[in-house]
Amino acid sequence: MNPKIKQNFVYRHPKIYTIYLRCSYPFRALSKRLKFISSIIGKQKTVLDAACGPAHLYEYLDRSNTYSGFDLNKTFIDYANKKYSLSLEIKDVTDPKSFKKSDVIVLLDILHHLDKDKRKKAVSNAFSNAKKIVIICEPFLPKFFRKKSFFSKVSAKVFEIFERDGFNHVTVEIGLFEEELENNLINFFDANIDKSVWHLKIHKITGYLVGVYTR
Ligand SMILES: C[S@@+](CC[C@H](N)C(=O)[O-])C[C@H]1O[C@@H](n2cnc3c(N)ncnc32)[C@H](O)[C@@H]1O
C-alpha cells in the first residue's frame, strides 16, 4: 500500500465493505448486478476477476466455472481465500504479468478507481488475455455532480472519502457521467485494441453500465 494514499475503514474490513455494498442504494443492487454478470458468463468457463476485492462474484457463478482473481488489497484477498478456499493473488491490474489467458475477463467496479493512463493499461491487459468475453461493469456519476451547489460539493467529499482504497486518488473529477462512460465503453477506454474482432452490447443496471464484449 502507498503510505501517502489513504485507506478508509471500508477497505480495511472485508465484512464492512460487503455490508457497505449491500446497503448502497438501490437496495439489492449488488446481488442484481452479480446475478446478471453470472448469467452472461454461464457455465464451464475459465473466469479471471481482475481487482476482485473479496470475490463477491464467485458466490454467484455456476460451480462448473473455474474462477481466479487478484487484487492489491491483501486483507480482501486473505479473507476471500479463507472463506471460499480459493488461491487469489495480490497483483496489480495495470501490470500485464498479472493476467493469464482466460475465457472470460471481468473488470468489475475498478476502472473508476484508476486515472486515464491506468485505465487504458487495465483494459488493454484484459482484452489481450480474454479468449471469449470481456465484461466491464462501472458505475456512472449521478447528474447532480455537474452542479456547483453546496450539496454536490459535500457529496463529492463524501464520495471521495468512501472511495479511498489505499492505492488510488479517487475523485469525482476522474469519474464518468453516463454518456461519457458509454463513449468510453464504445472506444475501449482509448486502449490500443483490435476493435474489429469484438462485438459490444451495453446494458444499464442499478446505476451501472455493463459492457459485454464478445468475439
Ligand atoms: C470498488 S472495489 C471493487 C472490488 C470488486 N471487483 C467488487 O466488485 O467488489 C475496487 C477494488 O480495486 C482494487 N484495486 C485498486 N487499484 C488496484 C490495482 N491497481 N490493481 C488491482 N486491484 C486494485 C481495490 O483494492 C479494491 O478491492
Short mmCIF file of C-alpha atoms and ligand atoms in Angstrom, two decimals:
data_model
loop_
_atom_site.label_atom_id
_atom_site.label_comp_id
_atom_site.label_asym_id
_atom_site.label_seq_id
_atom_site.Cartn_x
_atom_site.Cartn_y
_atom_site.Cartn_z
CA MET A 1 0.00 0.00 0.00
CA ASN A 2 1.22 3.51 -0.76
CA PRO A 3 1.56 5.19 2.69
CA LYS A 4 0.77 8.56 1.06
CA ILE A 5 -2.63 7.38 -0.13
CA LYS A 6 -5.33 7.00 2.49
CA GLN A 7 -7.38 3.88 3.00
CA ASN A 8 -10.74 4.17 4.72
CA PHE A 9 -12.23 1.66 7.18
CA VAL A 10 -14.43 0.13 4.47
CA TYR A 11 -11.38 -1.08 2.54
CA ARG A 12 -9.69 -2.34 5.71
CA HIS A 13 -12.52 -4.68 6.67
CA PRO A 14 -13.98 -7.01 4.02
CA LYS A 15 -17.12 -7.67 6.06
CA ILE A 16 -17.83 -3.92 6.35
CA TYR A 17 -17.07 -3.49 2.65
CA THR A 18 -19.66 -6.17 1.86
CA ILE A 19 -22.27 -4.57 4.12
CA TYR A 20 -21.49 -1.17 2.54
CA LEU A 21 -22.07 -2.56 -0.96
CA ARG A 22 -25.18 -4.46 0.03
CA CYS A 23 -26.69 -1.40 1.74
CA SER A 24 -25.80 1.03 -1.05
CA TYR A 25 -28.84 2.47 -2.76
CA PRO A 26 -30.73 0.97 -4.58
CA PHE A 27 -31.04 -1.99 -2.22
CA ARG A 28 -30.24 -5.46 -3.58
CA ALA A 29 -28.36 -3.77 -6.43
CA LEU A 30 -25.16 -5.74 -5.84
CA SER A 31 -26.99 -9.03 -5.99
CA LYS A 32 -28.89 -7.97 -9.12
CA ARG A 33 -25.68 -6.96 -10.92
CA LEU A 34 -23.77 -10.06 -9.96
CA LYS A 35 -26.63 -12.37 -10.98
CA PHE A 36 -26.74 -10.58 -14.32
CA ILE A 37 -22.98 -10.91 -14.87
CA SER A 38 -23.10 -14.54 -13.84
CA SER A 39 -25.89 -15.20 -16.36
CA ILE A 40 -23.67 -13.77 -19.12
CA ILE A 41 -20.72 -15.92 -18.06
CA GLY A 42 -22.81 -19.08 -17.98
CA LYS A 43 -21.12 -22.43 -17.42
CA GLN A 44 -17.81 -24.23 -17.83
CA LYS A 45 -15.54 -21.28 -18.47
CA THR A 46 -12.28 -20.04 -17.02
CA VAL A 47 -13.02 -16.70 -15.39
CA LEU A 48 -10.43 -14.15 -14.31
CA ASP A 49 -11.81 -11.48 -11.96
CA ALA A 50 -9.26 -8.62 -12.10
CA ALA A 51 -9.31 -6.42 -8.98
CA CYS A 52 -11.71 -8.94 -7.46
CA GLY A 53 -11.93 -7.38 -3.98
CA PRO A 54 -13.31 -10.01 -1.57
CA ALA A 55 -14.54 -12.07 -4.57
CA HIS A 56 -18.27 -11.36 -4.34
CA LEU A 57 -18.71 -12.52 -7.91
CA TYR A 58 -17.53 -16.03 -7.01
CA GLU A 59 -20.65 -16.64 -4.89
CA TYR A 60 -22.90 -16.05 -7.89
CA LEU A 61 -21.04 -18.11 -10.51
CA ASP A 62 -22.08 -21.52 -11.62
CA ARG A 63 -19.75 -24.02 -9.94
CA SER A 64 -18.78 -25.56 -13.31
CA ASN A 65 -16.67 -22.43 -13.96
CA THR A 66 -13.02 -22.17 -12.90
CA TYR A 67 -12.61 -18.92 -11.02
CA SER A 68 -9.38 -17.00 -10.39
CA GLY A 69 -8.65 -13.42 -9.47
CA PHE A 70 -6.36 -10.89 -7.94
CA ASP A 71 -6.40 -7.57 -6.12
CA LEU A 72 -3.87 -5.27 -4.44
CA ASN A 73 -5.76 -5.40 -1.13
CA LYS A 74 -4.12 -8.18 0.92
CA THR A 75 -6.85 -8.14 3.59
CA PHE A 76 -9.54 -8.73 0.94
CA ILE A 77 -7.51 -11.48 -0.74
CA ASP A 78 -6.71 -13.31 2.52
CA TYR A 79 -10.37 -13.09 3.56
CA ALA A 80 -11.70 -14.45 0.25
CA ASN A 81 -9.10 -17.23 0.06
CA LYS A 82 -10.06 -18.42 3.52
CA LYS A 83 -13.82 -18.02 3.07
CA TYR A 84 -14.07 -19.79 -0.32
CA SER A 85 -10.85 -21.90 -0.29
CA LEU A 86 -9.53 -20.04 -3.34
CA SER A 87 -6.00 -19.15 -4.47
CA LEU A 88 -6.49 -15.48 -5.30
CA GLU A 89 -3.31 -13.42 -5.58
CA ILE A 90 -2.01 -9.98 -4.75
CA LYS A 91 -1.38 -8.34 -8.11
CA ASP A 92 -1.78 -5.08 -9.97
CA VAL A 93 -4.38 -4.69 -12.74
CA THR A 94 -2.08 -2.33 -14.67
CA ASP A 95 0.67 -4.96 -14.87
CA PRO A 96 0.37 -7.30 -17.91
CA LYS A 97 2.06 -10.07 -15.90
CA SER A 98 -0.93 -10.16 -13.51
CA PHE A 99 -3.15 -11.61 -16.25
CA LYS A 100 -3.46 -15.09 -17.69
CA LYS A 101 -5.40 -16.28 -20.71
CA SER A 102 -8.99 -16.95 -19.67
CA ASP A 103 -12.32 -17.44 -21.43
CA VAL A 104 -13.82 -14.50 -19.55
CA ILE A 105 -12.08 -11.49 -18.02
CA VAL A 106 -14.10 -9.31 -15.68
CA LEU A 107 -13.29 -5.71 -14.69
CA LEU A 108 -15.88 -5.09 -12.04
CA ASP A 109 -16.12 -1.72 -10.29
CA ILE A 110 -12.41 -0.97 -10.74
CA LEU A 111 -11.91 1.49 -13.61
CA HIS A 112 -13.38 4.49 -11.76
CA HIS A 113 -10.61 3.99 -9.17
CA LEU A 114 -7.92 4.46 -11.84
CA ASP A 115 -6.70 7.51 -13.72
CA LYS A 116 -6.91 7.59 -17.51
CA ASP A 117 -3.50 6.05 -18.14
CA LYS A 118 -4.01 3.22 -15.67
CA ARG A 119 -7.49 2.55 -17.09
CA LYS A 120 -6.01 2.14 -20.54
CA LYS A 121 -3.45 -0.35 -19.24
CA ALA A 122 -6.05 -2.36 -17.31
CA VAL A 123 -8.40 -2.52 -20.30
CA SER A 124 -5.60 -3.41 -22.70
CA ASN A 125 -4.44 -6.22 -20.37
CA ALA A 126 -7.99 -7.57 -20.15
CA PHE A 127 -8.51 -7.68 -23.93
CA SER A 128 -5.05 -9.18 -24.58
CA ASN A 129 -5.90 -12.14 -22.37
CA ALA A 130 -9.62 -12.77 -22.96
CA LYS A 131 -10.40 -15.72 -25.22
CA LYS A 132 -14.18 -15.22 -25.44
CA ILE A 133 -15.68 -12.42 -23.33
CA VAL A 134 -14.64 -9.20 -21.56
CA ILE A 135 -17.09 -7.72 -19.07
CA ILE A 136 -16.59 -4.15 -17.85
CA CYS A 137 -19.04 -3.08 -15.15
CA GLU A 138 -18.80 0.52 -13.95
CA PRO A 139 -20.96 2.98 -12.01
CA PHE A 140 -21.64 6.37 -13.57
CA LEU A 141 -21.72 9.65 -11.68
CA PRO A 142 -25.19 10.91 -10.74
CA LYS A 143 -26.16 14.06 -12.67
CA PHE A 144 -26.18 16.30 -9.59
CA PHE A 145 -22.35 16.20 -9.54
CA ARG A 146 -22.47 18.52 -12.57
CA LYS A 147 -23.95 21.27 -10.41
CA LYS A 148 -21.73 23.55 -8.40
CA SER A 149 -24.10 23.58 -5.43
CA PHE A 150 -23.22 23.15 -1.76
CA PHE A 151 -24.94 19.74 -1.81
CA SER A 152 -22.87 18.48 -4.75
CA LYS A 153 -19.64 19.71 -3.11
CA VAL A 154 -20.43 17.91 0.15
CA SER A 155 -21.49 14.78 -1.78
CA ALA A 156 -18.20 14.87 -3.73
CA LYS A 157 -16.26 14.96 -0.47
CA VAL A 158 -18.26 12.03 0.97
CA PHE A 159 -17.78 10.10 -2.30
CA GLU A 160 -14.03 10.66 -2.17
CA ILE A 161 -13.78 9.54 1.46
CA PHE A 162 -15.75 6.33 0.78
CA GLU A 163 -13.66 5.52 -2.30
CA ARG A 164 -10.27 5.68 -0.54
CA ASP A 165 -8.97 2.23 -1.41
CA GLY A 166 -5.39 2.85 -0.25
CA PHE A 167 -3.92 2.66 -3.76
CA ASN A 168 -5.52 5.42 -5.85
CA HIS A 169 -6.65 9.02 -5.53
CA VAL A 170 -10.29 8.50 -6.46
CA THR A 171 -12.07 11.80 -7.10
CA VAL A 172 -15.28 12.92 -8.77
CA GLU A 173 -13.07 14.60 -11.42
CA ILE A 174 -11.84 11.23 -12.73
CA GLY A 175 -15.37 9.75 -12.57
CA LEU A 176 -17.55 9.47 -15.67
CA PHE A 177 -21.12 10.58 -16.29
CA GLU A 178 -23.39 8.13 -18.07
CA GLU A 179 -22.77 9.36 -21.63
CA GLU A 180 -19.01 9.62 -21.00
CA LEU A 181 -18.93 6.08 -19.65
CA GLU A 182 -20.91 4.85 -22.65
CA ASN A 183 -18.47 6.56 -25.05
CA ASN A 184 -15.52 5.09 -23.18
CA LEU A 185 -17.02 1.62 -23.40
CA ILE A 186 -17.52 2.12 -27.15
CA ASN A 187 -13.93 3.40 -27.53
CA PHE A 188 -12.44 0.68 -25.30
CA PHE A 189 -11.25 3.44 -22.91
CA ASP A 190 -8.79 4.50 -25.66
CA ALA A 191 -6.76 1.33 -25.25
CA ASN A 192 -4.93 0.06 -28.29
CA ILE A 193 -7.02 -2.97 -29.20
CA ASP A 194 -8.11 -4.61 -32.43
CA LYS A 195 -11.72 -3.45 -32.05
CA SER A 196 -12.90 -5.20 -35.21
CA VAL A 197 -12.87 -8.63 -33.52
CA TRP A 198 -15.09 -7.59 -30.61
CA HIS A 199 -18.86 -7.14 -30.56
CA LEU A 200 -20.14 -4.83 -27.79
CA LYS A 201 -23.50 -4.78 -26.06
CA ILE A 202 -24.12 -2.24 -23.28
CA HIS A 203 -26.62 -2.90 -20.50
CA LYS A 204 -27.84 -0.38 -17.91
CA ILE A 205 -28.48 -1.80 -14.48
CA THR A 206 -28.73 -0.24 -10.97
CA GLY A 207 -26.76 2.93 -11.77
CA TYR A 208 -24.10 0.97 -13.64
CA LEU A 209 -23.29 0.33 -17.28
CA VAL A 210 -22.16 -3.17 -18.11
CA GLY A 211 -20.20 -3.51 -21.33
CA VAL A 212 -20.21 -7.07 -22.61
CA TYR A 213 -17.68 -7.65 -25.38
CA THR A 214 -17.78 -10.98 -27.18
CA ARG A 215 -15.84 -12.37 -30.10
C1 LIG B 1 -14.71 -0.88 -5.66
S1 LIG B 1 -13.62 -2.19 -5.32
C2 LIG B 1 -14.27 -3.45 -6.38
C3 LIG B 1 -13.89 -4.82 -5.91
C4 LIG B 1 -14.64 -5.97 -6.60
N1 LIG B 1 -14.38 -6.00 -8.01
C5 LIG B 1 -16.11 -5.85 -6.31
O1 LIG B 1 -16.88 -5.62 -7.25
O2 LIG B 1 -16.50 -5.98 -5.14
C6 LIG B 1 -12.14 -1.72 -6.14
C7 LIG B 1 -11.02 -2.73 -5.88
O3 LIG B 1 -9.92 -2.42 -6.71
C8 LIG B 1 -8.73 -2.73 -6.00
N2 LIG B 1 -7.65 -2.05 -6.69
C9 LIG B 1 -7.41 -0.73 -6.76
N3 LIG B 1 -6.34 -0.48 -7.56
C10 LIG B 1 -5.91 -1.70 -8.00
C11 LIG B 1 -4.86 -2.12 -8.86
N4 LIG B 1 -4.04 -1.23 -9.44
N5 LIG B 1 -4.69 -3.44 -9.09
C12 LIG B 1 -5.52 -4.35 -8.51
N6 LIG B 1 -6.54 -4.01 -7.69
C13 LIG B 1 -6.73 -2.71 -7.44
C14 LIG B 1 -9.03 -2.27 -4.60
O4 LIG B 1 -8.17 -2.87 -3.67
C15 LIG B 1 -10.48 -2.72 -4.44
O5 LIG B 1 -10.57 -4.01 -3.93
#
